Short mmCIF file of C-alpha atoms and ligand atoms in Angstrom, two decimals:
data_model
loop_
_atom_site.label_atom_id
_atom_site.label_comp_id
_atom_site.label_asym_id
_atom_site.label_seq_id
_atom_site.Cartn_x
_atom_site.Cartn_y
_atom_site.Cartn_z
CA MET A 1123 190.62 70.22 203.28
CA ALA A 1124 189.97 68.34 200.08
CA VAL A 1125 186.83 66.67 201.43
CA LYS A 1126 185.99 63.75 199.12
CA SER A 1127 182.35 64.68 198.72
CA PHE A 1128 182.95 68.41 197.99
CA LYS A 1129 181.94 68.26 194.30
CA LYS A 1130 179.00 65.95 194.95
CA ASP A 1131 177.85 68.25 197.76
CA THR A 1132 178.18 71.32 195.53
CA LEU A 1133 176.14 69.64 192.79
CA SER A 1134 173.46 68.65 195.28
CA GLN A 1135 173.15 72.28 196.44
CA ILE A 1136 172.84 73.38 192.79
CA GLU A 1137 170.23 70.67 192.17
CA LYS A 1138 167.86 72.35 194.61
CA ALA A 1139 167.88 75.44 192.36
CA VAL A 1140 167.58 73.31 189.22
CA LYS A 1141 164.41 71.70 190.58
CA LEU A 1142 162.84 75.14 191.03
CA THR A 1143 163.83 76.41 187.57
CA GLY A 1144 163.59 73.28 185.43
CA ALA A 1145 167.09 73.96 184.07
CA GLU A 1146 167.84 70.26 183.65
CA GLU A 1147 170.01 70.71 180.56
CA ILE A 1148 172.35 73.15 182.28
CA PHE A 1149 172.55 70.76 185.22
CA LYS A 1150 173.55 67.95 182.85
CA ILE A 1151 176.24 70.16 181.35
CA LEU A 1152 177.52 71.15 184.81
CA GLN A 1153 178.14 67.57 185.91
CA GLU A 1154 181.64 67.48 184.42
CA PRO A 1155 184.25 70.07 183.42
CA GLN A 1156 184.78 70.77 179.74
CA ARG A 1157 188.46 70.00 180.28
CA ALA A 1158 190.65 68.92 183.20
CA ILE A 1159 194.39 68.99 182.72
CA GLU A 1160 196.60 66.92 184.99
CA LEU A 1161 200.25 67.87 185.26
CA ALA A 1162 203.41 66.28 186.65
CA LEU A 1163 205.79 69.18 187.22
CA PRO A 1164 209.52 68.54 187.67
CA LEU A 1165 210.90 70.69 190.49
CA ARG A 1166 214.65 70.92 191.08
CA ARG A 1167 215.14 71.50 194.81
CA ASP A 1168 217.98 73.73 196.00
CA ASN A 1169 219.84 70.62 197.21
CA GLY A 1170 219.95 69.32 193.61
CA LYS A 1171 217.27 66.65 194.07
CA LEU A 1172 214.44 66.37 191.53
CA GLU A 1173 210.86 66.08 192.73
CA ILE A 1174 207.72 65.55 190.67
CA ILE A 1175 204.83 67.74 191.81
CA LYS A 1176 201.26 66.91 190.87
CA ALA A 1177 199.01 69.74 189.69
CA TRP A 1178 195.77 70.45 187.83
CA ARG A 1179 194.03 73.14 185.84
CA VAL A 1180 190.31 72.52 185.52
CA GLN A 1181 188.50 74.47 182.79
CA TYR A 1182 184.94 73.88 183.85
CA ASN A 1183 182.76 76.01 181.60
CA ASN A 1184 183.33 78.87 179.14
CA PHE A 1185 179.77 79.71 178.00
CA ARG A 1186 180.18 83.30 179.24
CA GLY A 1187 183.82 83.88 178.26
CA PRO A 1188 187.39 82.74 179.05
CA TYR A 1189 187.74 80.44 182.07
CA LYS A 1190 188.56 82.34 185.28
CA GLY A 1191 189.66 81.08 188.67
CA GLY A 1192 192.42 81.01 191.23
CA ILE A 1193 195.36 78.66 191.69
CA ARG A 1194 195.70 76.98 195.07
CA PHE A 1195 199.00 75.68 196.46
CA HIS A 1196 198.18 73.17 199.20
CA PRO A 1197 199.58 69.77 200.20
CA GLN A 1198 196.11 68.22 200.45
CA THR A 1199 194.51 69.62 197.33
CA THR A 1200 192.95 67.04 194.99
CA ARG A 1201 191.50 67.01 191.49
CA GLU A 1202 188.06 66.65 193.01
CA GLU A 1203 188.51 69.75 195.12
CA VAL A 1204 189.77 71.75 192.14
CA GLU A 1205 186.79 70.58 190.07
CA ALA A 1206 184.31 71.63 192.76
CA LEU A 1207 185.96 75.05 193.07
CA ALA A 1208 185.94 75.46 189.25
CA LEU A 1209 182.24 74.61 189.20
CA LEU A 1210 181.57 77.25 191.87
CA MET A 1211 183.58 79.77 189.82
CA THR A 1212 181.37 79.08 186.79
CA LEU A 1213 178.28 79.99 188.77
CA LYS A 1214 179.94 82.88 190.60
CA CYS A 1215 180.98 84.62 187.36
CA ALA A 1216 177.46 84.06 185.99
CA LEU A 1217 175.85 85.38 189.18
CA VAL A 1218 177.70 88.69 189.05
CA ASN A 1219 177.30 88.90 185.28
CA LEU A 1220 180.96 88.85 184.32
CA PRO A 1221 181.96 87.97 180.74
CA LEU A 1222 183.96 85.05 182.10
CA GLY A 1223 183.60 81.31 182.64
CA GLY A 1224 184.78 79.12 185.49
CA GLY A 1225 188.11 77.42 186.12
CA LYS A 1226 190.47 76.60 188.98
CA GLY A 1227 194.01 75.39 189.52
CA GLY A 1228 195.67 73.33 192.22
CA VAL A 1229 199.27 72.37 192.96
CA VAL A 1230 199.99 69.68 195.55
CA VAL A 1231 202.66 71.44 197.59
CA ASP A 1232 203.18 73.15 200.92
CA PRO A 1233 204.80 76.44 199.84
CA ARG A 1234 206.11 76.97 203.38
CA GLU A 1235 208.52 74.10 202.73
CA LEU A 1236 210.00 75.71 199.62
CA SER A 1237 212.67 78.37 199.35
CA GLU A 1238 211.75 81.46 197.33
CA ALA A 1239 213.84 80.21 194.38
CA GLU A 1240 212.07 76.83 194.48
CA LEU A 1241 208.67 78.53 194.66
CA GLU A 1242 209.54 80.61 191.60
CA ARG A 1243 210.74 77.56 189.64
CA LEU A 1244 207.53 75.69 190.48
CA SER A 1245 205.27 78.64 189.63
CA ARG A 1246 207.00 79.15 186.29
CA ALA A 1247 206.85 75.41 185.55
CA TYR A 1248 203.08 75.40 186.15
CA SER A 1249 202.51 78.34 183.83
CA ARG A 1250 204.87 76.96 181.15
CA ALA A 1251 203.14 73.58 181.18
CA LEU A 1252 199.81 75.30 180.50
CA SER A 1253 201.03 77.85 177.95
CA ASP A 1254 198.87 76.38 175.15
CA VAL A 1255 195.63 76.58 177.10
CA ILE A 1256 195.87 79.74 179.20
CA GLY A 1257 195.85 83.31 177.94
CA SER A 1258 193.71 86.44 178.03
CA ALA A 1259 191.18 85.00 175.55
CA LYS A 1260 191.29 81.40 176.86
CA ASP A 1261 191.79 81.05 180.59
CA VAL A 1262 192.80 83.74 183.09
CA PRO A 1263 194.04 82.39 186.46
CA ALA A 1264 194.37 84.37 189.71
CA PRO A 1265 195.60 83.85 193.29
CA ASP A 1266 193.82 81.61 195.81
CA VAL A 1267 194.93 79.88 199.03
CA ASN A 1268 198.71 80.20 199.51
CA THR A 1269 199.33 82.06 196.24
CA ASN A 1270 199.88 85.79 195.84
CA ALA A 1271 200.80 88.66 193.52
CA LYS A 1272 204.44 87.63 193.32
CA ILE A 1273 203.46 84.15 192.10
CA MET A 1274 201.07 85.65 189.53
CA ASP A 1275 203.87 87.97 188.32
CA TRP A 1276 206.20 84.98 187.75
CA MET A 1277 203.49 83.02 185.95
CA ALA A 1278 202.50 85.94 183.68
CA ASP A 1279 206.16 86.66 182.92
CA GLU A 1280 206.80 83.02 182.03
CA ILE A 1281 204.29 83.09 179.16
CA ASN A 1282 204.95 86.77 178.44
CA GLU A 1283 201.31 87.86 178.64
CA PRO A 1284 200.28 90.12 181.57
CA ALA A 1285 196.53 89.93 180.74
CA ALA A 1286 196.64 86.12 181.11
CA PHE A 1287 196.76 86.43 184.93
CA THR A 1288 195.08 88.69 187.45
CA GLY A 1289 196.01 89.50 191.03
CA LYS A 1290 199.43 90.69 189.85
CA SER A 1291 201.42 93.36 191.64
CA LEU A 1292 200.70 96.96 190.67
CA ASP A 1293 203.94 97.49 188.75
CA LYS A 1294 203.27 94.35 186.68
CA GLY A 1295 199.79 95.40 185.53
CA GLY A 1296 197.83 94.59 188.67
CA SER A 1297 194.71 96.54 189.62
CA GLU A 1298 194.29 98.99 192.44
CA GLY A 1299 192.16 97.39 195.13
CA ARG A 1300 192.56 93.73 194.06
CA GLN A 1301 194.24 92.67 197.32
CA GLU A 1302 191.31 93.70 199.49
CA ALA A 1303 188.58 93.19 196.84
CA THR A 1304 187.18 89.90 198.17
CA GLY A 1305 186.87 91.29 201.70
CA LEU A 1306 185.41 94.59 200.50
CA GLY A 1307 182.93 92.81 198.22
CA GLY A 1308 181.77 90.68 201.17
CA PHE A 1309 181.42 93.83 203.24
CA PHE A 1310 179.14 95.49 200.62
CA VAL A 1311 176.99 92.35 200.35
CA LEU A 1312 176.72 92.07 204.14
CA GLN A 1313 175.52 95.68 204.46
CA ILE A 1314 172.65 94.99 202.03
CA ILE A 1315 171.56 91.76 203.75
CA LEU A 1316 171.82 93.24 207.27
CA GLU A 1317 169.58 96.09 206.15
CA LYS A 1318 167.01 93.62 204.78
CA LEU A 1319 167.12 91.63 208.02
CA GLY A 1320 166.91 94.76 210.14
CA LEU A 1321 170.11 93.91 212.02
CA LYS A 1322 172.11 96.93 213.19
CA THR A 1323 175.57 97.46 214.68
CA PRO A 1324 176.94 96.95 217.29
CA LEU A 1325 177.21 93.33 216.18
CA THR A 1326 179.82 90.78 217.24
CA VAL A 1327 181.84 88.80 214.68
CA ALA A 1328 184.10 85.72 214.65
CA VAL A 1329 186.35 85.14 211.62
CA GLN A 1330 187.87 81.75 210.81
CA GLY A 1331 190.99 82.17 208.65
CA PHE A 1332 193.24 85.19 208.99
CA GLY A 1333 194.75 85.24 205.49
CA ASN A 1334 194.05 87.64 202.66
CA VAL A 1335 190.28 87.34 202.81
CA GLY A 1336 189.81 86.88 206.57
CA PHE A 1337 192.13 89.73 207.51
CA HIS A 1338 190.57 92.27 205.12
CA ILE A 1339 186.96 91.49 206.01
CA ALA A 1340 187.84 91.65 209.72
CA GLU A 1341 189.58 94.98 209.28
CA LEU A 1342 186.73 96.51 207.24
CA LEU A 1343 184.11 95.33 209.71
CA ALA A 1344 186.10 96.60 212.68
CA LYS A 1345 186.44 100.02 211.03
CA ALA A 1346 182.68 100.10 210.43
CA GLY A 1347 181.95 99.56 214.14
CA PHE A 1348 181.49 95.77 214.31
CA LYS A 1349 183.17 94.07 217.28
CA ILE A 1350 185.58 91.33 216.09
CA VAL A 1351 185.82 89.02 219.10
CA ALA A 1352 187.70 86.10 217.53
CA VAL A 1353 190.02 85.28 214.63
CA SER A 1354 191.95 82.12 213.79
CA ASP A 1355 194.44 80.59 211.38
CA SER A 1356 195.39 76.98 210.65
CA ARG A 1357 197.03 76.64 214.08
CA GLY A 1358 194.11 77.94 216.14
CA GLY A 1359 192.67 81.24 217.23
CA VAL A 1360 192.27 83.98 219.79
CA TYR A 1361 189.15 85.17 221.59
CA VAL A 1362 188.97 88.62 223.17
CA GLU A 1363 185.57 89.48 224.60
CA GLN A 1364 186.03 93.27 224.43
CA GLY A 1365 186.97 93.07 220.72
CA ILE A 1366 190.37 92.67 219.10
CA ASP A 1367 192.42 95.30 217.34
CA VAL A 1368 192.66 93.68 213.89
CA LEU A 1369 195.70 95.53 212.57
CA LYS A 1370 197.67 95.08 215.77
CA THR A 1371 196.74 91.39 215.84
CA MET A 1372 198.06 90.93 212.28
CA GLU A 1373 201.27 92.78 213.23
CA CYS A 1374 201.67 90.50 216.27
CA LYS A 1375 201.01 87.35 214.17
CA ARG A 1376 203.64 88.48 211.63
CA GLU A 1377 206.19 89.09 214.37
CA LYS A 1378 205.57 85.84 216.27
CA GLY A 1379 204.64 83.68 213.27
CA THR A 1380 201.47 82.57 215.08
CA LEU A 1381 198.24 84.05 216.42
CA ALA A 1382 198.61 82.41 219.84
CA GLY A 1383 199.02 85.06 222.51
CA CYS A 1384 198.07 87.93 220.16
CA TYR A 1385 195.33 89.30 222.40
CA CYS A 1386 195.46 92.87 221.09
CA VAL A 1387 193.11 95.60 222.27
CA GLY A 1388 193.84 99.19 221.18
CA SER A 1389 197.57 99.46 220.71
CA VAL A 1390 198.41 96.87 223.38
CA CYS A 1391 198.71 93.08 223.13
CA ASP A 1392 198.36 91.63 226.61
CA MET A 1393 197.92 88.06 227.91
CA ASN A 1394 195.25 89.32 230.33
CA PHE A 1395 192.86 90.33 227.56
CA GLY A 1396 191.86 87.04 226.02
CA LYS A 1397 192.25 83.33 225.56
CA THR A 1398 193.38 80.86 222.93
CA ILE A 1399 190.61 78.90 221.20
CA SER A 1400 190.55 76.08 218.67
CA ASN A 1401 189.06 76.46 215.21
CA SER A 1402 186.06 74.36 216.17
CA GLU A 1403 185.46 76.47 219.31
CA LEU A 1404 185.54 79.61 217.15
CA LEU A 1405 182.75 78.29 214.94
CA GLU A 1406 180.53 77.67 217.96
CA LEU A 1407 180.93 81.07 219.65
CA PRO A 1408 177.77 83.02 220.60
CA VAL A 1409 178.34 85.82 218.07
CA ASP A 1410 175.98 87.68 215.73
CA ILE A 1411 178.00 86.99 212.59
CA LEU A 1412 180.22 84.00 211.80
CA VAL A 1413 182.65 84.42 208.89
CA PRO A 1414 184.30 81.22 207.63
CA ALA A 1415 187.23 82.55 205.57
CA ALA A 1416 189.58 79.56 205.41
CA LEU A 1417 188.68 76.28 203.73
CA GLU A 1418 185.71 74.22 202.58
CA GLU A 1419 183.33 71.99 204.55
CA VAL A 1420 184.04 73.30 208.04
CA ILE A 1421 180.36 73.59 208.97
CA THR A 1422 179.01 70.05 208.78
CA GLU A 1423 176.19 67.98 210.26
CA ASP A 1424 178.51 67.31 213.22
CA ASN A 1425 178.73 70.92 214.36
CA ALA A 1426 175.88 72.82 212.61
CA ASP A 1427 173.62 72.27 215.57
CA LYS A 1428 176.17 74.03 217.81
CA ILE A 1429 176.45 77.17 215.64
CA ARG A 1430 175.04 80.08 217.63
CA ALA A 1431 175.52 82.94 215.14
CA LYS A 1432 172.47 84.70 213.64
CA LEU A 1433 174.12 84.98 210.26
CA VAL A 1434 176.93 83.17 208.40
CA LEU A 1435 178.87 85.15 205.81
CA GLU A 1436 180.64 82.56 203.63
CA MET A 1437 183.87 84.21 202.55
CA ALA A 1438 185.59 80.83 201.98
CA ASN A 1439 184.45 78.67 199.09
CA GLY A 1440 182.14 75.82 200.08
CA PRO A 1441 182.42 76.08 203.90
CA THR A 1442 178.95 74.59 204.58
CA THR A 1443 177.87 71.06 203.62
CA PRO A 1444 174.32 70.46 202.33
CA ALA A 1445 173.39 68.61 205.52
CA ALA A 1446 174.64 71.53 207.62
CA ASP A 1447 172.74 73.96 205.40
CA GLY A 1448 169.50 72.20 206.32
CA ILE A 1449 170.28 72.34 210.03
CA LEU A 1450 171.22 76.05 209.92
CA SER A 1451 168.04 76.83 208.04
CA GLN A 1452 165.91 74.98 210.63
CA LYS A 1453 167.63 77.01 213.34
CA GLY A 1454 166.69 80.23 211.50
CA ILE A 1455 170.30 81.15 210.74
CA THR A 1456 170.73 83.17 207.53
CA VAL A 1457 173.59 82.00 205.30
CA ILE A 1458 175.00 84.44 202.75
CA PRO A 1459 176.41 81.98 200.20
CA ASP A 1460 179.99 81.93 198.96
CA ILE A 1461 179.18 82.61 195.31
CA LEU A 1462 177.68 85.94 196.37
CA ALA A 1463 179.73 86.80 199.49
CA ASN A 1464 183.19 86.27 198.01
CA SER A 1465 182.53 87.31 194.41
CA GLY A 1466 184.31 90.65 194.93
CA GLY A 1467 187.67 88.99 194.22
CA VAL A 1468 186.74 87.78 190.76
CA THR A 1469 184.91 91.04 190.05
CA VAL A 1470 188.07 93.12 190.54
CA SER A 1471 190.03 90.40 188.72
CA ALA A 1472 187.70 91.01 185.79
CA PHE A 1473 188.41 94.76 186.10
CA GLU A 1474 192.16 94.02 186.06
CA TRP A 1475 191.76 91.86 182.95
CA GLU A 1476 189.76 94.64 181.25
CA GLN A 1477 192.37 97.27 182.20
CA ASN A 1478 195.16 95.07 180.79
CA LEU A 1479 193.28 94.44 177.54
CA LYS A 1480 192.59 98.18 177.08
CA ASN A 1481 196.01 99.21 178.34
CA GLU A 1482 194.43 101.34 181.08
CA HIS A 1483 195.05 101.86 184.79
CA TRP A 1484 191.96 102.74 186.83
CA SER A 1485 191.98 104.73 190.07
CA LEU A 1486 191.14 103.00 193.37
CA GLU A 1487 187.93 105.07 193.52
CA LYS A 1488 186.80 103.83 190.10
CA VAL A 1489 187.59 100.19 190.99
CA ASN A 1490 185.82 100.34 194.35
CA GLN A 1491 182.81 102.15 192.92
CA GLY A 1492 182.48 99.48 190.21
CA LEU A 1493 182.83 96.77 192.85
CA LYS A 1494 180.20 98.38 195.08
CA GLU A 1495 177.69 98.59 192.21
CA LYS A 1496 178.23 94.96 191.17
CA MET A 1497 178.02 93.63 194.72
CA GLU A 1498 174.94 95.64 195.64
CA SER A 1499 173.02 94.78 192.48
CA SER A 1500 173.92 91.08 192.82
CA ALA A 1501 172.89 91.03 196.50
CA GLU A 1502 169.58 92.74 195.63
CA ALA A 1503 168.94 90.25 192.81
CA VAL A 1504 169.60 87.28 195.12
CA TRP A 1505 167.44 88.72 197.91
CA THR A 1506 164.53 89.41 195.50
CA GLU A 1507 164.78 85.90 194.02
CA ALA A 1508 164.79 84.37 197.53
CA GLN A 1509 161.73 86.36 198.51
CA SER A 1510 159.74 85.58 195.39
CA ARG A 1511 160.59 81.85 195.48
CA LYS A 1512 160.36 81.66 199.29
CA THR A 1513 163.73 79.97 199.39
CA ASP A 1514 167.13 80.41 201.02
CA LEU A 1515 169.81 82.78 199.70
CA ARG A 1516 172.06 79.97 198.40
CA THR A 1517 169.32 78.45 196.27
CA ALA A 1518 168.34 81.93 195.09
CA ALA A 1519 171.95 82.73 194.15
CA PHE A 1520 172.19 79.52 192.13
CA ILE A 1521 168.89 80.33 190.38
CA VAL A 1522 170.13 83.80 189.35
CA ALA A 1523 173.45 82.28 188.22
CA ILE A 1524 171.80 79.50 186.19
CA ASN A 1525 169.47 82.01 184.51
CA ASN A 1526 172.46 84.17 183.57
CA LEU A 1527 174.33 81.11 182.28
CA TYR A 1528 171.34 80.11 180.16
CA GLU A 1529 170.82 83.59 178.73
CA ASN A 1530 174.37 83.67 177.46
P1 NAD B 2364 195.12 82.64 202.39
O1 NAD B 2364 196.08 81.57 202.06
O2 NAD B 2364 195.57 84.06 202.28
O3 NAD B 2364 194.53 82.44 203.88
C1 NAD B 2364 193.97 81.25 204.31
C2 NAD B 2364 193.84 81.34 205.83
O4 NAD B 2364 193.16 80.18 206.31
C3 NAD B 2364 195.17 81.39 206.56
O5 NAD B 2364 195.07 82.27 207.66
C4 NAD B 2364 195.35 79.96 207.06
O6 NAD B 2364 196.17 79.89 208.22
C5 NAD B 2364 193.91 79.63 207.39
N1 NAD B 2364 193.68 78.19 207.45
C6 NAD B 2364 194.19 77.21 206.70
N2 NAD B 2364 193.74 76.01 207.12
C7 NAD B 2364 192.90 76.27 208.15
C8 NAD B 2364 192.12 75.46 209.00
N3 NAD B 2364 192.11 74.14 208.87
N4 NAD B 2364 191.39 76.07 209.95
C9 NAD B 2364 191.40 77.41 210.07
N5 NAD B 2364 192.12 78.22 209.32
C10 NAD B 2364 192.86 77.66 208.36
O7 NAD B 2364 193.84 82.36 201.46
P2 NAD B 2364 192.70 83.38 201.04
O8 NAD B 2364 193.02 83.90 199.70
O9 NAD B 2364 192.43 84.30 202.18
O10 NAD B 2364 191.47 82.38 200.85
C11 NAD B 2364 190.64 81.98 201.94
C12 NAD B 2364 189.34 81.42 201.38
O11 NAD B 2364 188.69 82.41 200.58
C13 NAD B 2364 189.49 80.20 200.48
O12 NAD B 2364 188.36 79.35 200.62
C14 NAD B 2364 189.48 80.81 199.08
O13 NAD B 2364 189.10 79.88 198.08
C15 NAD B 2364 188.43 81.89 199.29
N6 NAD B 2364 188.49 82.98 198.31
C16 NAD B 2364 189.60 83.72 198.15
C17 NAD B 2364 189.59 84.78 197.24
C18 NAD B 2364 190.77 85.70 197.09
O14 NAD B 2364 190.63 86.72 196.41
N7 NAD B 2364 191.92 85.42 197.68
C19 NAD B 2364 188.45 85.04 196.49
C20 NAD B 2364 187.31 84.26 196.69
C21 NAD B 2364 187.34 83.24 197.62
#
């Protein structure tokens, strides 16, 4: 978490695309955010004590429209991390052709240590402190790690503008399908790339991170006939050779508060089915598809050589370092990059924003059909660019994104 070199690494991955396109001016512009706001938020704890919580909102680039990007609550988040994530958002929105720019927010806090009332006070304080610079025509935040619909509802309510936030609950102007959008978007992209590579189910999958994104992608893949053999959260994971029951495993984790011992096959969770594994062991499993869906820079030069998957679907932002990218490529492992794989979240966020602005409420079918079209056309564009330039999918995705940023 909050790896010091995250922004530098992200820029060096973008530079590879810049060299192929000659887009030096855009690269110059992308070196720094247009604006980075640092906040010191007073939080009154339930015991009466006052704490000052550090937070940021980084508004990286608005060439295509209002800044857009999630807010992360994490004790180790840093300004550098938020900047790198805002930079990725800029390119992600450009890649999928959304009329939005890139931003990101971070609050240095472990929400598990706060009561619900404290969490609400902090969320409202963050939104209030930014009331001059966020809004449906300026900057539209959304959920990210450790934030959810309830937090978005509080933040939108605080500045009295529902269209200023996405990822809200349905009764507060949220969109159908937003919760599972990132996972579903990744699923659509994966189908296209598997078809191009000629890989067919049954395929085995390991998923690191069992939160919003990791759970939904695991569930969708399991339903489509993939065998999910391992999942993990921050405390470690489970491995079940015959394939886990994703829903039952989530139920078990909710009941026990941890994944350990949740070896669920069919409707039964039994100690005899599987074993506990660490997060690093999960990454090195001999599976067909590895899905990092937790945090950045987990595949590095230290472990890339041990990755045995045929394909990496990057559902987390920035999970692979540039050095690891090179090693994976030498090993012939295909990496579907984050800005393509996880762009379903911001796509449905954009739909939610549009619905709020037009005072509409779209059906789940309409949302998912729109998502499918966006994901499939973006995946096709990236694949075609990679083929014509004889380059990897990440570089191709950055090329498409930079071209779209330029055109605007
Ligand atoms: P979340 O908070 O719902 O889940 C995060 C999961 O990662 C949890 O299961 C947590 O236990 C696990 N985790 C935390 N630290 C870990 C570690 N060191 N090792 C292994 N697992 C760890 O967050 P989320 O919304 O699912 O986001 C996950 C990733 O997807 C992040 O990189 C986020 O930026 C990215 N993302 C999210 C969305 C979205 O719509 N939520 C959209 C695009 C990208």
